[in-house]
Coordinates of C-alpha atoms in Angstrom, one line a residue:
Chain A
M5 CA -5.6 4.7 -59.7
I6 CA -7.6 1.5 -59.3
E7 CA -11.0 1.3 -57.7
V8 CA -11.4 -1.7 -55.4
E9 CA -15.1 -2.4 -54.8
V10 CA -17.2 -5.0 -53.1
K11 CA -21.0 -5.1 -53.5
V12 CA -23.3 -7.2 -51.3
R13 CA -27.1 -7.7 -51.5
A14 CA -28.4 -6.3 -48.2
P15 CA -31.5 -4.5 -46.8
H16 CA -30.7 -0.8 -46.2
T17 CA -32.5 -0.1 -42.9
E18 CA -30.0 -1.8 -40.6
V19 CA -26.9 -0.7 -42.6
E20 CA -28.1 2.9 -42.5
G21 CA -28.6 2.6 -38.7
R22 CA -25.0 1.3 -38.3
L23 CA -23.6 4.0 -40.5
E24 CA -25.3 6.7 -38.5
E25 CA -24.1 5.1 -35.2
L26 CA -20.5 5.0 -36.5
G27 CA -20.6 8.6 -37.5
A28 CA -20.5 8.1 -41.3
V29 CA -21.3 11.2 -43.4
R30 CA -24.2 11.1 -45.8
V31 CA -22.8 13.0 -48.9
A32 CA -25.3 12.4 -51.7
D33 CA -28.8 11.3 -52.7
K34 CA -29.2 10.6 -56.4
T35 CA -31.8 9.3 -58.9
Q36 CA -30.0 7.5 -61.8
K37 CA -31.3 6.1 -65.0
D38 CA -28.6 4.2 -67.0
T39 CA -29.0 3.1 -70.6
Y40 CA -26.5 0.4 -71.8
F41 CA -25.5 -0.2 -75.4
A42 CA -24.6 -3.3 -77.4
A43 CA -21.7 -2.8 -79.8
P44 CA -22.0 -3.6 -83.5
H45 CA -18.5 -5.1 -83.8
R46 CA -18.0 -7.1 -80.6
D47 CA -20.0 -8.8 -77.9
F48 CA -19.7 -6.9 -74.7
A49 CA -21.0 -9.9 -72.8
Q50 CA -17.9 -11.8 -74.0
T51 CA -15.4 -9.0 -73.7
D52 CA -16.7 -7.9 -70.3
E53 CA -17.0 -4.3 -71.4
A54 CA -19.8 -1.7 -71.0
L55 CA -20.9 1.5 -72.7
R56 CA -23.5 3.6 -70.8
V57 CA -25.3 6.9 -70.9
R58 CA -26.4 8.0 -67.4
H59 CA -29.1 10.5 -66.5
E60 CA -28.5 11.7 -62.9
D61 CA -30.8 14.4 -61.4
G62 CA -30.9 16.5 -64.6
E63 CA -27.3 15.9 -65.6
A64 CA -25.9 13.3 -68.1
Y65 CA -22.7 11.3 -68.4
M66 CA -21.3 8.8 -70.8
T67 CA -19.0 6.0 -69.5
Y68 CA -16.9 3.2 -70.9
K69 CA -15.9 0.3 -68.6
G70 CA -13.2 -2.2 -69.6
P71 CA -12.9 -5.8 -68.6
K72 CA -12.6 -6.6 -64.9
L73 CA -8.9 -7.1 -64.0
D74 CA -9.2 -9.9 -61.4
E75 CA -11.5 -12.6 -60.2
E76 CA -12.5 -11.3 -56.8
T77 CA -13.4 -7.6 -57.2
K78 CA -14.9 -5.3 -59.8
T79 CA -11.6 -3.5 -60.5
R80 CA -11.5 -2.3 -64.1
E81 CA -10.5 0.5 -66.5
E82 CA -13.1 3.3 -66.6
H83 CA -13.5 6.5 -68.8
E84 CA -16.3 9.0 -68.1
T85 CA -17.3 12.5 -69.1
Q86 CA -20.3 14.7 -68.5
V87 CA -22.3 15.3 -71.7
G88 CA -24.5 18.4 -72.3
D89 CA -27.3 16.5 -74.1
A90 CA -28.0 12.9 -73.3
E91 CA -30.4 12.4 -76.2
E92 CA -27.7 13.6 -78.7
A93 CA -25.1 11.3 -77.1
R94 CA -27.5 8.4 -77.5
S95 CA -28.2 9.4 -81.1
I96 CA -24.5 9.5 -81.8
F97 CA -23.9 6.0 -80.5
E98 CA -27.1 4.7 -82.4
S99 CA -25.9 6.3 -85.6
L100 CA -22.6 4.5 -85.2
G101 CA -24.5 1.2 -85.0
F102 CA -24.6 0.8 -81.2
E103 CA -28.0 -0.5 -80.0
E104 CA -29.8 0.2 -76.7
F105 CA -29.6 -3.0 -74.8
G106 CA -31.1 -2.4 -71.3
T107 CA -31.9 0.2 -68.7
V108 CA -31.2 0.3 -65.0
K109 CA -33.1 2.7 -62.7
K110 CA -32.1 3.3 -59.1
Q111 CA -32.1 5.5 -56.0
R112 CA -28.5 5.9 -54.7
T113 CA -27.4 7.2 -51.3
V114 CA -23.7 7.7 -50.7
Y115 CA -21.9 7.8 -47.4
E116 CA -18.2 8.5 -46.6
F117 CA -16.9 6.3 -43.8
D118 CA -13.4 5.5 -42.5
G119 CA -11.8 6.7 -45.8
A120 CA -14.1 4.5 -47.9
T121 CA -17.2 5.3 -50.0
V122 CA -20.3 3.3 -49.0
T123 CA -23.1 3.3 -51.6
L124 CA -26.6 2.2 -50.9
D125 CA -28.5 1.4 -54.1
D126 CA -32.2 0.6 -54.4
V127 CA -32.5 -0.9 -57.9
E128 CA -35.8 -1.1 -59.7
G129 CA -36.7 -4.8 -60.2
L130 CA -33.7 -6.0 -58.1
G131 CA -33.9 -4.6 -54.6
E132 CA -31.3 -3.2 -52.2
F133 CA -27.5 -3.4 -52.4
V134 CA -24.6 -2.0 -50.5
E135 CA -21.2 -1.3 -52.1
V136 CA -18.0 -0.4 -50.4
E137 CA -15.2 1.2 -52.5
L138 CA -11.6 2.4 -52.0
E139 CA -9.1 3.8 -54.3
A140 CA -5.6 2.2 -54.5
E141 CA -2.3 2.4 -56.4
G142 CA 0.0 -0.6 -56.9
D143 CA -0.3 -4.2 -55.7
A144 CA 0.5 -3.6 -52.0
E145 CA -2.1 -0.8 -51.7
T146 CA -4.7 -2.8 -53.5
E147 CA -4.2 -5.7 -51.2
G148 CA -4.5 -3.3 -48.2
A149 CA -7.7 -1.8 -49.7
R150 CA -9.2 -5.3 -50.0
K151 CA -8.5 -6.0 -46.3
S152 CA -9.8 -2.6 -45.3
I153 CA -13.0 -3.2 -47.2
L154 CA -13.6 -6.5 -45.5
K155 CA -13.1 -4.7 -42.1
T156 CA -15.7 -2.1 -43.1
L157 CA -18.2 -4.8 -44.2
E158 CA -17.7 -6.4 -40.8
S159 CA -18.4 -3.2 -38.9
L160 CA -21.6 -2.8 -40.9
D161 CA -22.6 -6.3 -40.0
L162 CA -22.4 -7.3 -43.7
D163 CA -21.2 -10.7 -44.9
P164 CA -18.6 -10.7 -47.7
D165 CA -20.0 -14.1 -48.6
D166 CA -23.1 -12.2 -49.9
S167 CA -20.8 -10.5 -52.4
V168 CA -22.2 -10.0 -55.9
R169 CA -19.8 -9.6 -58.8
D170 CA -22.4 -9.3 -61.6
S171 CA -23.5 -5.8 -62.7
Y172 CA -27.1 -4.7 -62.1
L173 CA -27.6 -5.0 -65.9
E174 CA -26.4 -8.6 -65.8
L175 CA -28.6 -9.4 -62.8
L176 CA -31.6 -7.9 -64.5
H177 CA -31.0 -9.9 -67.7
A178 CA -30.3 -13.1 -65.7
D179 CA -33.9 -13.0 -64.3
Chain B
M4 CA -34.4 21.0 -90.1
I5 CA -31.8 20.7 -92.9
E6 CA -28.7 22.7 -93.2
V7 CA -28.0 23.9 -96.7
E8 CA -24.3 25.0 -97.1
V9 CA -22.0 26.1 -99.8
K10 CA -18.3 26.4 -99.2
V11 CA -15.9 28.2 -101.6
R12 CA -12.1 28.7 -101.5
A13 CA -11.5 32.4 -101.3
P14 CA -9.1 34.9 -99.6
H15 CA -10.8 36.6 -96.6
T16 CA -9.6 40.2 -96.9
E17 CA -12.0 41.2 -99.7
V18 CA -14.9 39.2 -98.4
E19 CA -14.6 40.7 -94.9
G20 CA -14.6 44.2 -96.6
R21 CA -17.8 43.4 -98.5
L22 CA -19.4 42.0 -95.3
E23 CA -18.6 45.2 -93.4
E24 CA -19.9 47.4 -96.3
L25 CA -23.2 45.4 -96.4
G26 CA -23.7 45.7 -92.7
A27 CA -23.2 42.0 -91.8
V28 CA -22.8 41.4 -88.0
R29 CA -19.6 39.7 -86.8
V30 CA -21.0 37.2 -84.1
A31 CA -18.0 35.0 -83.2
D32 CA -14.3 34.4 -83.4
K33 CA -13.2 30.8 -82.5
T34 CA -10.1 28.6 -82.5
Q35 CA -11.0 25.0 -83.2
K36 CA -9.0 21.8 -83.1
D37 CA -11.0 18.8 -84.5
T38 CA -9.9 15.2 -84.1
Y39 CA -11.5 12.7 -86.5
F40 CA -11.9 9.0 -85.8
A41 CA -11.9 5.9 -88.0
A42 CA -14.5 3.2 -87.1
P43 CA -13.5 -0.4 -86.4
H44 CA -16.5 -1.9 -88.1
R45 CA -17.1 0.3 -91.2
D46 CA -15.1 2.5 -93.5
F47 CA -16.3 6.1 -93.0
A48 CA -14.7 7.1 -96.3
Q49 CA -17.0 4.7 -98.1
T50 CA -20.1 5.4 -95.9
D51 CA -19.5 9.2 -96.0
E52 CA -19.9 9.5 -92.2
A53 CA -17.7 11.3 -89.7
L54 CA -17.1 11.1 -85.9
R55 CA -15.3 14.1 -84.4
V56 CA -14.2 15.5 -81.0
R57 CA -13.8 19.3 -81.2
H58 CA -11.8 21.6 -78.9
E59 CA -13.2 25.1 -79.1
D60 CA -11.8 27.9 -76.9
G61 CA -11.6 25.7 -73.8
E62 CA -14.9 23.8 -74.5
A63 CA -15.3 20.4 -76.1
Y64 CA -18.0 18.8 -78.3
M65 CA -18.5 15.4 -79.9
T66 CA -20.3 15.2 -83.3
Y67 CA -21.6 12.5 -85.6
K68 CA -22.2 13.4 -89.3
G69 CA -24.2 11.1 -91.5
P70 CA -23.9 10.7 -95.3
K71 CA -24.5 13.7 -97.5
L72 CA -28.1 13.7 -98.8
D73 CA -27.6 15.1 -102.3
E74 CA -24.9 15.8 -104.9
E75 CA -24.8 19.6 -104.8
T76 CA -24.6 20.7 -101.2
K77 CA -23.2 19.4 -97.9
T78 CA -26.7 18.7 -96.4
R79 CA -26.6 15.8 -93.9
E80 CA -27.8 14.3 -90.6
E81 CA -25.9 15.7 -87.6
H82 CA -25.9 14.9 -83.9
E83 CA -23.8 16.9 -81.5
T84 CA -23.4 17.5 -77.7
Q85 CA -21.0 19.3 -75.5
V86 CA -18.7 17.1 -73.4
G87 CA -17.1 18.0 -70.1
D88 CA -13.8 16.3 -70.7
A89 CA -12.5 15.9 -74.3
E90 CA -9.7 13.5 -73.3
E91 CA -12.2 11.2 -71.6
A92 CA -14.4 11.3 -74.7
R93 CA -11.4 10.4 -76.9
S94 CA -10.5 7.6 -74.5
I95 CA -14.0 6.2 -74.6
F96 CA -14.0 6.1 -78.5
E97 CA -10.4 4.6 -78.5
S98 CA -11.4 1.9 -75.9
L99 CA -14.3 1.1 -78.2
G100 CA -11.9 0.5 -81.1
F101 CA -12.2 3.8 -82.9
E102 CA -8.8 5.2 -84.0
E103 CA -7.7 8.8 -84.4
F104 CA -7.5 9.4 -88.1
G105 CA -6.7 13.1 -88.5
T106 CA -6.7 16.5 -87.0
V107 CA -8.0 19.8 -88.5
K108 CA -7.0 23.1 -86.9
K109 CA -8.5 26.4 -87.9
Q110 CA -9.4 30.0 -87.0
R111 CA -13.1 30.6 -87.6
T112 CA -14.9 34.0 -87.8
V113 CA -18.7 33.9 -88.1
Y114 CA -21.0 36.7 -89.6
E115 CA -24.8 36.9 -89.7
F116 CA -25.9 38.4 -93.0
D117 CA -29.3 38.6 -94.7
G118 CA -30.6 35.6 -92.6
A119 CA -27.7 33.4 -93.5
T120 CA -24.6 32.4 -91.6
V121 CA -21.3 33.3 -93.3
T122 CA -18.3 31.5 -91.9
L123 CA -14.7 32.5 -92.7
D124 CA -12.2 29.6 -92.0
D125 CA -8.4 29.9 -92.0
V126 CA -7.4 26.2 -92.0
E127 CA -3.9 25.2 -91.0
G128 CA -2.2 23.6 -94.1
L129 CA -5.1 24.5 -96.5
G130 CA -5.7 28.2 -96.5
E131 CA -8.8 30.4 -96.5
F132 CA -12.4 29.3 -97.1
V133 CA -15.9 31.0 -97.0
E134 CA -19.0 29.0 -96.2
V135 CA -22.6 30.3 -96.5
E136 CA -25.3 28.4 -94.6
L137 CA -29.1 28.5 -94.3
E138 CA -31.6 26.3 -92.5
A139 CA -34.6 24.9 -94.4
E140 CA -37.5 22.6 -93.9
G141 CA -39.0 20.6 -96.8
D142 CA -38.1 20.6 -100.5
A143 CA -39.5 24.0 -101.5
E144 CA -37.7 25.8 -98.7
T145 CA -34.5 23.9 -99.4
E146 CA -34.7 24.9 -103.1
G147 CA -35.4 28.5 -101.9
A148 CA -32.4 28.3 -99.5
R149 CA -30.1 27.2 -102.4
K150 CA -31.1 30.2 -104.5
S151 CA -30.7 32.6 -101.6
I152 CA -27.2 31.2 -100.9
L153 CA -26.2 31.8 -104.6
K154 CA -27.5 35.4 -104.3
T155 CA -25.5 35.9 -101.1
L156 CA -22.3 34.5 -102.8
E157 CA -22.9 37.0 -105.6
S158 CA -23.2 39.9 -103.3
L159 CA -19.9 38.9 -101.7
D160 CA -18.2 38.7 -105.1
L161 CA -17.8 35.0 -104.7
D162 CA -18.1 32.5 -107.6
P163 CA -20.2 29.3 -106.9
D164 CA -18.0 27.6 -109.5
D165 CA -15.2 27.7 -106.8
S166 CA -17.4 25.6 -104.6
V167 CA -15.7 22.8 -102.6
R168 CA -17.8 19.8 -101.4
D169 CA -15.0 17.9 -99.8
S170 CA -14.4 18.3 -96.0
Y171 CA -11.2 19.9 -94.7
L172 CA -10.2 16.5 -93.5
E173 CA -10.6 15.0 -97.0
L174 CA -8.8 18.0 -98.5
L175 CA -5.9 17.6 -96.1
H176 CA -5.6 13.8 -96.8
A177 CA -5.9 14.4 -100.6
D178 CA -2.7 16.5 -100.6

């Protein structure tokens, strides 16, 4: 399974109005605090990888993201599991020589619409973003997913030319 | 908190008999499968560290152990958390360049006796071991814990001269 995602910078008020009009289902509201780590043995900025511990409404997760697989979308390998104790997970990575590199805090609202997941993120220090995501398998399906995402963006009055491929962490550090 | 531990190689039948006679409480029976990892950026055999993912009766944990702090016991820094999905945890470490190094499978029975934890391990490929463990804080308490452990060994008819400081993984790889 490959996740095809497009993220655009856009104010939420109008998009939420459109989603409600179109009958999208609001499925989740989350507060997330993500801590990213730098590796002792390679430069994640060069290898385009990420290691993260996420706090989400009292739960915690650790996640690895591999290099993006193409130039247009954010498609990439991902491994994730819940962890019982985020502080212990952080201590394990720090003991192994990984260092805390940056933190991203956001409010996330998730809608299901037309088979896609539409995520509205309000990121501390960056502002509001909308992400449309579909799962696909194989080249034909991936291409179909890209077209479908562009159609969804259009129905939400969003412009694919406002697409942002950098992660929130990269955007925060680019400031 | 420091864990003071002594492990001896000993057949279980007599020790279990002594524990029952002395009124020890059997608190747990577990089946454990531990996967150990080698690091890409340092040699854990040299640094005396360990990174482990443990399967225990349907649950999973990840654990870091730092270098042993003295010559006599197995006292060391330890960080551990439960993980929701052991395979994802393994994939995260493998993606980061850690490689599976060895596996230890054992049946573990745990008793509480006289304030100490007495652990009986039947290790696949190695045989039977008994470990006595106490928690301590500060030098005086640690010294007291060592004496108390020697007394417990004596009451279980175990000889501290049979003490083994190597880990099961080290013992398996020394064969």
